[in-house]
Amino acid sequence: MNDTAAALPKPVAGQAEGRRGGLLRRLRYVEPVTLLWLLLVLVLLFLVAAPLLKLFSVSFQAQETGTFTLSNYATAYGRARYLDALVNSLTLGLASAAIAVLLAVPMAWAVSRTDMPGKGFTWAVVLGAFIMPPYLGAVGWILLAGPNSGFVNRFWQWLTSSEGTLFNVYSFEGLALVIALHSFPLVFIFVKAALDLVSSEMEDAANILGAGTWTAMRKVTLPLVWPSILGSFIIVFLETIALFGTPAILGIPARINVVTTQLWQFFEYPVRVEVAAAYAMPLLLVTIGLIAVQKLLLARKGFVSQTGKGGERRMIRLGPWRWAMFGWCALVGALSVAMPLLVLLQASFAKAWGRGISLDNLTLRNYHLLIFEHEMAMTSIWNTIWFSAAAATAAVLIALLVAYIVNRRLMPFGEVLGFLAMAPFVIPGIVMAIGFYAAYASPPLALYGTAALIIFAFTARFLPIAYANSSAAIRAVHPEMEEAARILGSGRLQAVSRITAPLLRKALLGGWLIVFIVASRELSAAIFLVGPRTRTMAVLLYDLSEAGNFEVLAAFGGLLLLITLVLVGIGMKLVGRDFMLRRM
Amino acid sequence: MSRLVLRGLTKAYGKLTVVDGVDLTLAAGEFVSLLGPSGCGKTTTLRMLAGFVEPTAGSIELDGKVISAPGLVMPPERRQMSMIFQSYAIWPNMTVAENVAFGLKLRKLPAEEVRRRLWEILEVVQLGHLAERYPAELSGGQQQRVALARAIVVKPAVLLLDEPLSNLDASLREEMRFEIRRLHDEFRITTVYVTHDQAEAMATSDRIAVMNAGRIEQVDAPHLLYTRPKTRFVAGFIGRTNLVEARLEGSEIGFDGCRMQMGQINGVPQGGSRPILLSIRPQSIGLHRVRPAGGEGRPVTPGTVVQRVFLGESWDYVVMPQGSGLRLRVTAPPLQVHEVGEAVWLEFDPRQMALVE
């Protein structure tokens, strides 16, 4: 009976052995996971903790001598122009978040609760707005609503035979609207997820007591999802105040200075990292504080309806109003995706975009120039692809290992790892970039201008996305799956590679693709860290926008979108239709 | 076949002690169940046996070698054991054959032998025709058989089962009980079986260890647990019973007007005068319209039917002996009908009573 058991290593025997034997025995039973844990701690300290600490310490150091000083703070907050930028950021954040909520909540309600037609179309709109890099949308809106030459304004002038301007995108309102048109998908995803949890019986209970459809929605449904609305409002607010591209493209010509564009100015020659670090502190503190508020809001479970799958869900019949709702979704789709995309596409194939669509204006010169002649374009495409791929691989790998250790409770204090992996979530990308610059750009590591610096920053910045993804995936695999392999004689690492990893493959691929996509269009972290040879597509796009060559810029944006669309297509095919839009 | 010894095995999480000084010895080839309500520590004990949990105190020995002690836990993969999990843990990315052959391949057996033993075991659990299927295509019972085959095919030193039948429907569960026992009779693997279902434990086990609040209350063969429960918990957990407070007076035991010679009750120590607790099974009490003879030292007492329920296979009466606050449950066959309020006679059988702590 014991013939195969004999093939296994015999248990080490008895208590009679000396102390030395006991120690050896102990070492033989140490799992490799302990070493792995140590390695991960070091990696996370390098990627997350060190840049943040450096950012903090450098803000108190004199530039030349490195001695303690408060003068950086005095400089950073010593001029009215700098303080105005702070106020501008806050107002812009509030305005964008408010517009995004107004745009998205009716859409979420219509898709989740009503018989509105064209729900697939609405999903496509949301996905489209989500995929479109924000600075590209901003360029599209310059073509649409530039004060004199924008299509919308020219159409208005033609319609009214006047010299007037319907809408000037180079304005505070223009900035707020363009940002909201990019960020409303976040509100949609959050609020729809909450609405999906409200069972029809909640509304039925209000109906039976005498409330009509409208009253039930106002008094029961909306209050139930109120924390989600507020939570997504906070997220959009934070996205906005951390955003660099759109304010730089639209705000600088309009002389609207915000925190991120001011930070960028501190980085213009001569680079004043110390002042930038001091000036970034409010951004960091506001973000940490508001994320905490948002967590509190969403943690009050009694508020959100938690009946979950229980309870039947019926769609509210809107009658003729369903077409009004559909009209709203179509309008948002037109403003956020269709119109900017159309004018960008037109410009990319045009000799001069202002001449509109005509045969003699049509050319492939812009693409030809980029692909065969431009000195940086192809390099930046290659850079973008391999930086993003490397960062996505590193982030998913680290996240997977950390999530595994935390979820399986392999180590005491495993949560410390999880905390570090999630920490970049509360650090605006631009702040993180300054931290990386301060910590690693200069000697001893002297990584400035290297690919490594950007890859490290991308990895750290998108680690939380990968971690949330891996953590959910690992929780879905029953620990007994692995234990079954171990009791049959495979070590932990072997069990993970033979059993757990294959089961996680699909989810991990989804996480990898999401990180790749967001990394490939990341501007705010990249722009502070790129050197002459390490420019990414996003940075080059920004350079082109400063040069004002919109035809070439549009063509380059088209290439970036093409790459993104290919990846989204792969993701939908391999992982599932909604892989980008799952609420994490 | 291996001999397994648990000595003072203890597991505490902070101040919460979930397993509290468990002593248990399994002879080679023995089938022992750990039976108890949820939270009694039986699964934690099993996971310590498998090496997934480190004990806080005590030790586990396999064939005389310590495999678990505080700070010294041989990892599961080196214990030569097998385990069947509550969720089955059949790997969905492998076929039935790949699942079952997994352990054999890890043991680096020649391909020829792997194939031979794989097909042998698939025949034994009647899964030969499903070898190339994936688990998602199998029924719950078939998945259970895959788990059994995967665990047994490596001929483990010890087989551990963690509530393996709790996810099956009632009729299938009954069938699998006999299947598990049949496989044990065929392979004689030392087995520890964790369950909260006493019928499962009784159908499969050589001995049952009843656990409560982290401790083993009693270890005995199934029929002894039923007829000779040693503690109040075991008497109440295994089957139904009436717990009756009685007095020991010299050589006599009395309660509510009934007097018995203590020699007739199993395990009552001699002498003294003190209160004791008796377990009296409902089906050991006779119910009569007229006063029975009460031979062989069987005490009788009059009473009144206060409640009744018909359960199909039997009547379940509640009877109050005259001049007492006791409410005794009495089981009677379907044709023995008494109305509520009817006066009856109760007849006790001291040989079927047990003194419990």
PDB file of N, CA and C in Angstrom, chain A residues 106-107 109-111 114-123 125 318-334:
ATOM      1  N   PRO A 106     -28.554  60.748 -15.644  1.00  0.00           N
ATOM      2  CA  PRO A 106     -29.729  60.348 -16.433  1.00  0.00           C
ATOM      3  C   PRO A 106     -29.438  59.168 -17.350  1.00  0.00           C
ATOM      4  N   MET A 107     -28.238  59.141 -17.909  1.00  0.00           N
ATOM      5  CA  MET A 107     -27.886  58.019 -18.794  1.00  0.00           C
ATOM      6  C   MET A 107     -27.850  56.713 -17.999  1.00  0.00           C
ATOM      7  N   TRP A 109     -29.363  55.994 -15.236  1.00  0.00           N
ATOM      8  CA  TRP A 109     -30.720  55.622 -14.826  1.00  0.00           C
ATOM      9  C   TRP A 109     -31.459  54.998 -16.006  1.00  0.00           C
ATOM     10  N   ALA A 110     -31.339  55.637 -17.162  1.00  0.00           N
ATOM     11  CA  ALA A 110     -32.067  55.147 -18.329  1.00  0.00           C
ATOM     12  C   ALA A 110     -31.602  53.746 -18.712  1.00  0.00           C
ATOM     13  N   VAL A 111     -30.303  53.504 -18.676  1.00  0.00           N
ATOM     14  CA  VAL A 111     -29.794  52.195 -19.085  1.00  0.00           C
ATOM     15  C   VAL A 111     -30.147  51.137 -18.042  1.00  0.00           C
ATOM     16  N   THR A 114     -34.793  51.655 -17.142  1.00  0.00           N
ATOM     17  CA  THR A 114     -35.917  51.945 -18.025  1.00  0.00           C
ATOM     18  C   THR A 114     -35.862  51.140 -19.315  1.00  0.00           C
ATOM     19  N   ASP A 115     -36.924  51.287 -20.103  1.00  0.00           N
ATOM     20  CA  ASP A 115     -36.990  50.583 -21.384  1.00  0.00           C
ATOM     21  C   ASP A 115     -36.494  51.473 -22.522  1.00  0.00           C
ATOM     22  N   MET A 116     -35.581  52.379 -22.213  1.00  0.00           N
ATOM     23  CA  MET A 116     -35.031  53.239 -23.264  1.00  0.00           C
ATOM     24  C   MET A 116     -34.411  52.388 -24.378  1.00  0.00           C
ATOM     25  N   PRO A 117     -34.635  52.744 -25.636  1.00  0.00           N
ATOM     26  CA  PRO A 117     -33.991  51.990 -26.728  1.00  0.00           C
ATOM     27  C   PRO A 117     -32.515  52.374 -26.846  1.00  0.00           C
ATOM     28  N   GLY A 118     -31.777  51.572 -27.571  1.00  0.00           N
ATOM     29  CA  GLY A 118     -30.384  51.909 -27.883  1.00  0.00           C
ATOM     30  C   GLY A 118     -29.447  51.833 -26.695  1.00  0.00           C
ATOM     31  N   LYS A 119     -29.643  50.815 -25.837  1.00  0.00           N
ATOM     32  CA  LYS A 119     -28.733  50.707 -24.687  1.00  0.00           C
ATOM     33  C   LYS A 119     -27.340  50.300 -25.114  1.00  0.00           C
ATOM     34  N   GLY A 120     -27.261  49.428 -26.130  1.00  0.00           N
ATOM     35  CA  GLY A 120     -25.953  49.034 -26.646  1.00  0.00           C
ATOM     36  C   GLY A 120     -25.208  50.247 -27.178  1.00  0.00           C
ATOM     37  N   PHE A 121     -25.949  51.118 -27.849  1.00  0.00           N
ATOM     38  CA  PHE A 121     -25.361  52.349 -28.382  1.00  0.00           C
ATOM     39  C   PHE A 121     -24.821  53.208 -27.234  1.00  0.00           C
ATOM     40  N   THR A 122     -25.610  53.306 -26.158  1.00  0.00           N
ATOM     41  CA  THR A 122     -25.172  54.120 -25.022  1.00  0.00           C
ATOM     42  C   THR A 122     -23.892  53.558 -24.398  1.00  0.00           C
ATOM     43  N   TRP A 123     -23.837  52.223 -24.313  1.00  0.00           N
ATOM     44  CA  TRP A 123     -22.607  51.596 -23.819  1.00  0.00           C
ATOM     45  C   TRP A 123     -21.426  51.973 -24.703  1.00  0.00           C
ATOM     46  N   VAL A 125     -21.088  54.617 -26.495  1.00  0.00           N
ATOM     47  CA  VAL A 125     -20.751  56.021 -26.236  1.00  0.00           C
ATOM     48  C   VAL A 125     -19.849  56.127 -25.008  1.00  0.00           C
ATOM     49  N   LEU A 318     -41.249  54.059 -20.040  1.00  0.00           N
ATOM     50  CA  LEU A 318     -41.192  55.519 -20.139  1.00  0.00           C
ATOM     51  C   LEU A 318     -42.186  56.085 -21.137  1.00  0.00           C
ATOM     52  N   GLY A 319     -42.774  55.205 -21.978  1.00  0.00           N
ATOM     53  CA  GLY A 319     -43.661  55.734 -23.012  1.00  0.00           C
ATOM     54  C   GLY A 319     -42.873  56.595 -23.984  1.00  0.00           C
ATOM     55  N   PRO A 320     -43.463  57.680 -24.450  1.00  0.00           N
ATOM     56  CA  PRO A 320     -42.752  58.535 -25.421  1.00  0.00           C
ATOM     57  C   PRO A 320     -41.468  59.136 -24.856  1.00  0.00           C
ATOM     58  N   TRP A 321     -41.405  59.234 -23.532  1.00  0.00           N
ATOM     59  CA  TRP A 321     -40.208  59.824 -22.920  1.00  0.00           C
ATOM     60  C   TRP A 321     -38.957  59.015 -23.179  1.00  0.00           C
ATOM     61  N   ARG A 322     -39.143  57.747 -23.553  1.00  0.00           N
ATOM     62  CA  ARG A 322     -37.931  56.950 -23.779  1.00  0.00           C
ATOM     63  C   ARG A 322     -37.109  57.512 -24.938  1.00  0.00           C
ATOM     64  N   TRP A 323     -37.815  58.143 -25.905  1.00  0.00           N
ATOM     65  CA  TRP A 323     -37.063  58.730 -27.012  1.00  0.00           C
ATOM     66  C   TRP A 323     -36.335  59.989 -26.558  1.00  0.00           C
ATOM     67  N   ALA A 324     -36.922  60.702 -25.602  1.00  0.00           N
ATOM     68  CA  ALA A 324     -36.243  61.875 -25.063  1.00  0.00           C
ATOM     69  C   ALA A 324     -34.955  61.440 -24.357  1.00  0.00           C
ATOM     70  N   MET A 325     -35.048  60.359 -23.574  1.00  0.00           N
ATOM     71  CA  MET A 325     -33.857  59.849 -22.895  1.00  0.00           C
ATOM     72  C   MET A 325     -32.799  59.416 -23.907  1.00  0.00           C
ATOM     73  N   PHE A 326     -33.287  58.736 -24.957  1.00  0.00           N
ATOM     74  CA  PHE A 326     -32.340  58.298 -25.980  1.00  0.00           C
ATOM     75  C   PHE A 326     -31.674  59.502 -26.642  1.00  0.00           C
ATOM     76  N   GLY A 327     -32.481  60.553 -26.853  1.00  0.00           N
ATOM     77  CA  GLY A 327     -31.942  61.778 -27.441  1.00  0.00           C
ATOM     78  C   GLY A 327     -30.823  62.350 -26.578  1.00  0.00           C
ATOM     79  N   TRP A 328     -31.030  62.315 -25.284  1.00  0.00           N
ATOM     80  CA  TRP A 328     -30.004  62.811 -24.354  1.00  0.00           C
ATOM     81  C   TRP A 328     -28.705  62.012 -24.499  1.00  0.00           C
ATOM     82  N   CYS A 329     -28.828  60.694 -24.504  1.00  0.00           N
ATOM     83  CA  CYS A 329     -27.642  59.847 -24.642  1.00  0.00           C
ATOM     84  C   CYS A 329     -26.951  60.118 -25.977  1.00  0.00           C
ATOM     85  N   ALA A 330     -27.758  60.287 -27.021  1.00  0.00           N
ATOM     86  CA  ALA A 330     -27.184  60.543 -28.343  1.00  0.00           C
ATOM     87  C   ALA A 330     -26.454  61.878 -28.355  1.00  0.00           C
ATOM     88  N   LEU A 331     -27.030  62.875 -27.693  1.00  0.00           N
ATOM     89  CA  LEU A 331     -26.396  64.186 -27.637  1.00  0.00           C
ATOM     90  C   LEU A 331     -25.039  64.096 -26.937  1.00  0.00           C
ATOM     91  N   VAL A 332     -25.032  63.418 -25.774  1.00  0.00           N
ATOM     92  CA  VAL A 332     -23.768  63.257 -25.054  1.00  0.00           C
ATOM     93  C   VAL A 332     -22.764  62.520 -25.930  1.00  0.00           C
ATOM     94  N   GLY A 333     -23.246  61.493 -26.635  1.00  0.00           N
ATOM     95  CA  GLY A 333     -22.366  60.741 -27.529  1.00  0.00           C
ATOM     96  C   GLY A 333     -21.791  61.621 -28.621  1.00  0.00           C
ATOM     97  N   ALA A 334     -22.636  62.490 -29.166  1.00  0.00           N
ATOM     98  CA  ALA A 334     -22.182  63.375 -30.238  1.00  0.00           C
ATOM     99  C   ALA A 334     -21.116  64.330 -29.714  1.00  0.00           C
TER     100      ALA A 334
END
